[in-house]
């Protein structure tokens, strides 16, 4: 586990969130550009209280990033693929090396080290199946530590769900 993940887990364990904080987080996850005035109306606080709470949520590591979710087709990567990866070895050096490879690839939009039948779940955005084939050769076929991988191609995204 990386230092950042450990630090974040400790912060989350120590986070003391009340119903107002949870309501703010719910709305910010849906749209982090919502004006404080509107958030205040929605959760029943003053605008200054909302601003103070959001600032504290950021400072305490509860909110770890403010991002823009861009439509993949606009970026030329309309194809969403999930990949389940099993490794031969899971020692610290092997895991760190595989994670470094993942971070270096722009196709990788998300990666999770998981328990169960596989070791990693990946979220990829690619421009075509040919681009994915190239990715698999470079990342999986050429890596002696990758035991196997399974590909799940997204047919369509279910709209209206909260983003992770």
PDB file of C-alpha atoms in Angstrom:
ATOM      1  CA  UNK A   1       0.000   0.000   0.000  1.00  0.00           C
ATOM      2  CA  UNK A   2       1.394   3.402  -0.906  1.00  0.00           C
ATOM      3  CA  UNK A   3       1.974   6.096   1.702  1.00  0.00           C
ATOM      4  CA  UNK A   4      -0.768   8.218   0.140  1.00  0.00           C
ATOM      5  CA  UNK A   5      -3.317   5.407   0.366  1.00  0.00           C
ATOM      6  CA  UNK A   6      -2.394   4.769   4.001  1.00  0.00           C
ATOM      7  CA  UNK A   7      -2.587   8.489   4.801  1.00  0.00           C
ATOM      8  CA  UNK A   8      -5.964   8.793   3.059  1.00  0.00           C
ATOM      9  CA  UNK A   9      -7.332   5.771   4.914  1.00  0.00           C
ATOM     10  CA  UNK A  10      -6.254   7.277   8.244  1.00  0.00           C
ATOM     11  CA  UNK A  11      -7.829  10.610   7.330  1.00  0.00           C
ATOM     12  CA  UNK A  12     -11.083   8.936   6.366  1.00  0.00           C
ATOM     13  CA  UNK A  13     -11.110   6.909   9.590  1.00  0.00           C
ATOM     14  CA  UNK A  14     -10.669  10.108  11.591  1.00  0.00           C
ATOM     15  CA  UNK A  15     -13.128  12.165   9.525  1.00  0.00           C
ATOM     16  CA  UNK A  16     -16.071  13.213  11.657  1.00  0.00           C
ATOM     17  CA  UNK A  17     -18.796  13.896   9.111  1.00  0.00           C
ATOM     18  CA  UNK A  18     -22.237  15.074  10.130  1.00  0.00           C
ATOM     19  CA  UNK A  19     -25.416  15.074   8.034  1.00  0.00           C
ATOM     20  CA  UNK A  20     -24.617  18.532   6.602  1.00  0.00           C
ATOM     21  CA  UNK A  21     -21.147  17.388   5.469  1.00  0.00           C
ATOM     22  CA  UNK A  22     -22.622  14.276   3.868  1.00  0.00           C
ATOM     23  CA  UNK A  23     -25.301  16.320   2.097  1.00  0.00           C
ATOM     24  CA  UNK A  24     -22.654  18.726   0.784  1.00  0.00           C
ATOM     25  CA  UNK A  25     -20.442  15.863  -0.383  1.00  0.00           C
ATOM     26  CA  UNK A  26     -23.384  14.231  -2.148  1.00  0.00           C
ATOM     27  CA  UNK A  27     -24.082  17.423  -4.098  1.00  0.00           C
ATOM     28  CA  UNK A  28     -20.413  18.177  -4.800  1.00  0.00           C
ATOM     29  CA  UNK A  29     -19.892  14.658  -6.195  1.00  0.00           C
ATOM     30  CA  UNK A  30     -22.678  15.341  -8.674  1.00  0.00           C
ATOM     31  CA  UNK A  31     -21.362  18.816  -9.586  1.00  0.00           C
ATOM     32  CA  UNK A  32     -18.423  20.412  -7.806  1.00  0.00           C
ATOM     33  CA  UNK A  33     -19.130  23.722  -9.591  1.00  0.00           C
ATOM     34  CA  UNK A  34     -22.408  24.272  -7.737  1.00  0.00           C
ATOM     35  CA  UNK A  35     -22.283  27.774  -6.217  1.00  0.00           C
ATOM     36  CA  UNK A  36     -22.098  27.972  -2.425  1.00  0.00           C
ATOM     37  CA  UNK A  37     -25.298  30.045  -2.440  1.00  0.00           C
ATOM     38  CA  UNK A  38     -27.205  27.174  -4.090  1.00  0.00           C
ATOM     39  CA  UNK A  39     -25.573  24.538  -1.865  1.00  0.00           C
ATOM     40  CA  UNK A  40     -26.593  26.576   1.180  1.00  0.00           C
ATOM     41  CA  UNK A  41     -30.216  26.621   0.018  1.00  0.00           C
ATOM     42  CA  UNK A  42     -30.187  22.891  -0.694  1.00  0.00           C
ATOM     43  CA  UNK A  43     -28.712  21.743   2.625  1.00  0.00           C
ATOM     44  CA  UNK A  44     -30.147  24.399   4.952  1.00  0.00           C
ATOM     45  CA  UNK A  45     -26.984  26.240   5.956  1.00  0.00           C
ATOM     46  CA  UNK A  46     -25.687  29.760   5.451  1.00  0.00           C
ATOM     47  CA  UNK A  47     -23.394  30.410   2.516  1.00  0.00           C
ATOM     48  CA  UNK A  48     -20.484  31.160   4.864  1.00  0.00           C
ATOM     49  CA  UNK A  49     -21.055  27.870   6.725  1.00  0.00           C
ATOM     50  CA  UNK A  50     -21.030  25.978   3.419  1.00  0.00           C
ATOM     51  CA  UNK A  51     -17.785  27.656   2.335  1.00  0.00           C
ATOM     52  CA  UNK A  52     -16.171  26.913   5.716  1.00  0.00           C
ATOM     53  CA  UNK A  53     -17.264  23.264   5.653  1.00  0.00           C
ATOM     54  CA  UNK A  54     -16.110  22.679   2.073  1.00  0.00           C
ATOM     55  CA  UNK A  55     -12.752  24.318   2.833  1.00  0.00           C
ATOM     56  CA  UNK A  56     -12.361  22.021   5.877  1.00  0.00           C
ATOM     57  CA  UNK A  57     -13.358  18.930   3.860  1.00  0.00           C
ATOM     58  CA  UNK A  58     -10.554  19.756   1.410  1.00  0.00           C
ATOM     59  CA  UNK A  59      -8.032  20.599   4.126  1.00  0.00           C
ATOM     60  CA  UNK A  60      -8.759  17.367   6.015  1.00  0.00           C
ATOM     61  CA  UNK A  61      -8.377  15.190   2.928  1.00  0.00           C
ATOM     62  CA  UNK A  62     -12.018  14.162   2.669  1.00  0.00           C
ATOM     63  CA  UNK A  63     -12.236  15.874  -0.727  1.00  0.00           C
ATOM     64  CA  UNK A  64      -9.056  14.749  -2.453  1.00  0.00           C
ATOM     65  CA  UNK A  65      -9.563  16.300  -5.902  1.00  0.00           C
ATOM     66  CA  UNK A  66     -11.741  18.610  -7.943  1.00  0.00           C
ATOM     67  CA  UNK A  67     -11.886  17.349 -11.501  1.00  0.00           C
ATOM     68  CA  UNK A  68     -13.716  17.841 -14.762  1.00  0.00           C
ATOM     69  CA  UNK A  69     -15.238  14.760 -16.335  1.00  0.00           C
ATOM     70  CA  UNK A  70     -14.804  15.184 -20.091  1.00  0.00           C
ATOM     71  CA  UNK A  71     -16.793  13.199 -22.634  1.00  0.00           C
ATOM     72  CA  UNK A  72     -14.371  10.529 -23.958  1.00  0.00           C
ATOM     73  CA  UNK A  73     -15.453  10.967 -27.600  1.00  0.00           C
ATOM     74  CA  UNK A  74     -14.386  14.624 -27.499  1.00  0.00           C
ATOM     75  CA  UNK A  75     -10.905  13.448 -26.515  1.00  0.00           C
ATOM     76  CA  UNK A  76     -10.840  10.864 -29.296  1.00  0.00           C
ATOM     77  CA  UNK A  77     -11.195   7.895 -26.934  1.00  0.00           C
ATOM     78  CA  UNK A  78     -14.824   6.802 -27.339  1.00  0.00           C
ATOM     79  CA  UNK A  79     -14.267   3.165 -26.393  1.00  0.00           C
ATOM     80  CA  UNK A  80     -14.460   2.221 -22.700  1.00  0.00           C
ATOM     81  CA  UNK A  81     -12.919  -1.086 -21.721  1.00  0.00           C
ATOM     82  CA  UNK A  82     -12.643  -2.774 -18.342  1.00  0.00           C
ATOM     83  CA  UNK A  83      -9.844  -5.280 -17.909  1.00  0.00           C
ATOM     84  CA  UNK A  84      -9.421  -7.890 -15.192  1.00  0.00           C
ATOM     85  CA  UNK A  85      -5.729  -8.680 -14.723  1.00  0.00           C
ATOM     86  CA  UNK A  86      -4.146 -11.591 -12.857  1.00  0.00           C
ATOM     87  CA  UNK A  87      -0.454 -11.491 -12.004  1.00  0.00           C
ATOM     88  CA  UNK A  88       1.950 -14.405 -11.582  1.00  0.00           C
ATOM     89  CA  UNK A  89       3.555 -12.843  -8.496  1.00  0.00           C
ATOM     90  CA  UNK A  90       2.237 -10.239  -6.064  1.00  0.00           C
ATOM     91  CA  UNK A  91       5.363  -9.299  -4.146  1.00  0.00           C
ATOM     92  CA  UNK A  92       5.945  -5.659  -3.316  1.00  0.00           C
ATOM     93  CA  UNK A  93       8.439  -5.140  -6.153  1.00  0.00           C
ATOM     94  CA  UNK A  94       6.162  -6.823  -8.699  1.00  0.00           C
ATOM     95  CA  UNK A  95       3.121  -4.821  -7.621  1.00  0.00           C
ATOM     96  CA  UNK A  96       5.057  -1.549  -7.612  1.00  0.00           C
ATOM     97  CA  UNK A  97       6.449  -2.271 -11.091  1.00  0.00           C
ATOM     98  CA  UNK A  98       3.008  -3.051 -12.509  1.00  0.00           C
ATOM     99  CA  UNK A  99       1.500   0.064 -10.907  1.00  0.00           C
ATOM    100  CA  UNK A 100       4.297   2.206 -12.402  1.00  0.00           C
ATOM    101  CA  UNK A 101       3.506   0.779 -15.845  1.00  0.00           C
ATOM    102  CA  UNK A 102      -0.183   1.602 -15.363  1.00  0.00           C
ATOM    103  CA  UNK A 103       0.557   5.194 -14.316  1.00  0.00           C
ATOM    104  CA  UNK A 104       2.670   5.705 -17.430  1.00  0.00           C
ATOM    105  CA  UNK A 105      -0.185   4.835 -19.813  1.00  0.00           C
ATOM    106  CA  UNK A 106      -2.692   7.516 -20.752  1.00  0.00           C
ATOM    107  CA  UNK A 107      -5.274   4.862 -21.656  1.00  0.00           C
ATOM    108  CA  UNK A 108      -5.564   3.888 -17.985  1.00  0.00           C
ATOM    109  CA  UNK A 109      -8.244   6.069 -16.421  1.00  0.00           C
ATOM    110  CA  UNK A 110      -8.612   4.017 -13.256  1.00  0.00           C
ATOM    111  CA  UNK A 111      -6.962   1.029 -11.615  1.00  0.00           C
ATOM    112  CA  UNK A 112      -7.869  -0.926  -8.510  1.00  0.00           C
ATOM    113  CA  UNK A 113      -5.838  -3.609  -6.712  1.00  0.00           C
ATOM    114  CA  UNK A 114      -8.558  -6.022  -5.576  1.00  0.00           C
ATOM    115  CA  UNK A 115      -9.192  -9.274  -3.768  1.00  0.00           C
ATOM    116  CA  UNK A 116     -10.764 -12.327  -5.334  1.00  0.00           C
ATOM    117  CA  UNK A 117     -10.194 -14.102  -8.637  1.00  0.00           C
ATOM    118  CA  UNK A 118      -8.128 -11.304 -10.202  1.00  0.00           C
ATOM    119  CA  UNK A 119      -5.515  -8.876  -8.917  1.00  0.00           C
ATOM    120  CA  UNK A 120      -6.372  -5.647 -10.738  1.00  0.00           C
ATOM    121  CA  UNK A 121      -9.442  -4.080 -12.303  1.00  0.00           C
ATOM    122  CA  UNK A 122      -8.593  -1.463 -14.932  1.00  0.00           C
ATOM    123  CA  UNK A 123     -10.710   1.199 -16.590  1.00  0.00           C
ATOM    124  CA  UNK A 124      -9.377   2.124 -20.026  1.00  0.00           C
ATOM    125  CA  UNK A 125     -10.385   4.708 -22.629  1.00  0.00           C
ATOM    126  CA  UNK A 126      -9.091   4.003 -26.130  1.00  0.00           C
ATOM    127  CA  UNK A 127      -9.786   5.270 -29.649  1.00  0.00           C
ATOM    128  CA  UNK A 128     -10.346   1.849 -31.230  1.00  0.00           C
ATOM    129  CA  UNK A 129     -10.027  -1.900 -30.819  1.00  0.00           C
ATOM    130  CA  UNK A 130      -6.747  -1.660 -32.742  1.00  0.00           C
ATOM    131  CA  UNK A 131      -5.449   0.753 -30.103  1.00  0.00           C
ATOM    132  CA  UNK A 132      -6.568  -1.680 -27.412  1.00  0.00           C
ATOM    133  CA  UNK A 133      -4.792  -4.548 -29.191  1.00  0.00           C
ATOM    134  CA  UNK A 134      -1.575  -2.511 -29.141  1.00  0.00           C
ATOM    135  CA  UNK A 135      -2.111  -1.749 -25.453  1.00  0.00           C
ATOM    136  CA  UNK A 136      -2.566  -5.458 -24.630  1.00  0.00           C
ATOM    137  CA  UNK A 137       0.609  -6.430 -26.459  1.00  0.00           C
ATOM    138  CA  UNK A 138       2.690  -3.785 -24.720  1.00  0.00           C
ATOM    139  CA  UNK A 139       1.168  -4.087 -21.243  1.00  0.00           C
ATOM    140  CA  UNK A 140       0.132  -7.724 -20.913  1.00  0.00           C
ATOM    141  CA  UNK A 141       1.631 -10.013 -23.548  1.00  0.00           C
ATOM    142  CA  UNK A 142       5.135  -8.558 -23.154  1.00  0.00           C
ATOM    143  CA  UNK A 143       5.028  -8.680 -19.339  1.00  0.00           C
ATOM    144  CA  UNK A 144       6.089 -12.082 -17.951  1.00  0.00           C
ATOM    145  CA  UNK A 145       4.383 -11.258 -14.648  1.00  0.00           C
ATOM    146  CA  UNK A 146       0.918 -10.999 -16.241  1.00  0.00           C
ATOM    147  CA  UNK A 147      -0.641 -14.447 -15.940  1.00  0.00           C
ATOM    148  CA  UNK A 148      -3.899 -13.577 -17.699  1.00  0.00           C
ATOM    149  CA  UNK A 149      -6.353 -10.813 -18.463  1.00  0.00           C
ATOM    150  CA  UNK A 150     -10.010 -10.625 -19.385  1.00  0.00           C
ATOM    151  CA  UNK A 151     -11.560  -7.858 -21.433  1.00  0.00           C
ATOM    152  CA  UNK A 152     -15.011  -6.367 -20.894  1.00  0.00           C
ATOM    153  CA  UNK A 153     -16.067  -3.889 -23.585  1.00  0.00           C
ATOM    154  CA  UNK A 154     -18.650  -1.288 -22.590  1.00  0.00           C
ATOM    155  CA  UNK A 155     -21.688  -1.170 -24.863  1.00  0.00           C
ATOM    156  CA  UNK A 156     -23.079   2.010 -23.326  1.00  0.00           C
ATOM    157  CA  UNK A 157     -22.781   3.931 -20.092  1.00  0.00           C
ATOM    158  CA  UNK A 158     -25.798   4.104 -17.811  1.00  0.00           C
ATOM    159  CA  UNK A 159     -26.413   7.849 -17.485  1.00  0.00           C
ATOM    160  CA  UNK A 160     -27.422   9.638 -14.317  1.00  0.00           C
ATOM    161  CA  UNK A 161     -25.330   7.644 -11.850  1.00  0.00           C
ATOM    162  CA  UNK A 162     -22.867   9.281  -9.490  1.00  0.00           C
ATOM    163  CA  UNK A 163     -19.306   9.145 -10.716  1.00  0.00           C
ATOM    164  CA  UNK A 164     -16.841   7.334  -8.440  1.00  0.00           C
TER     165      UNK A 164
END
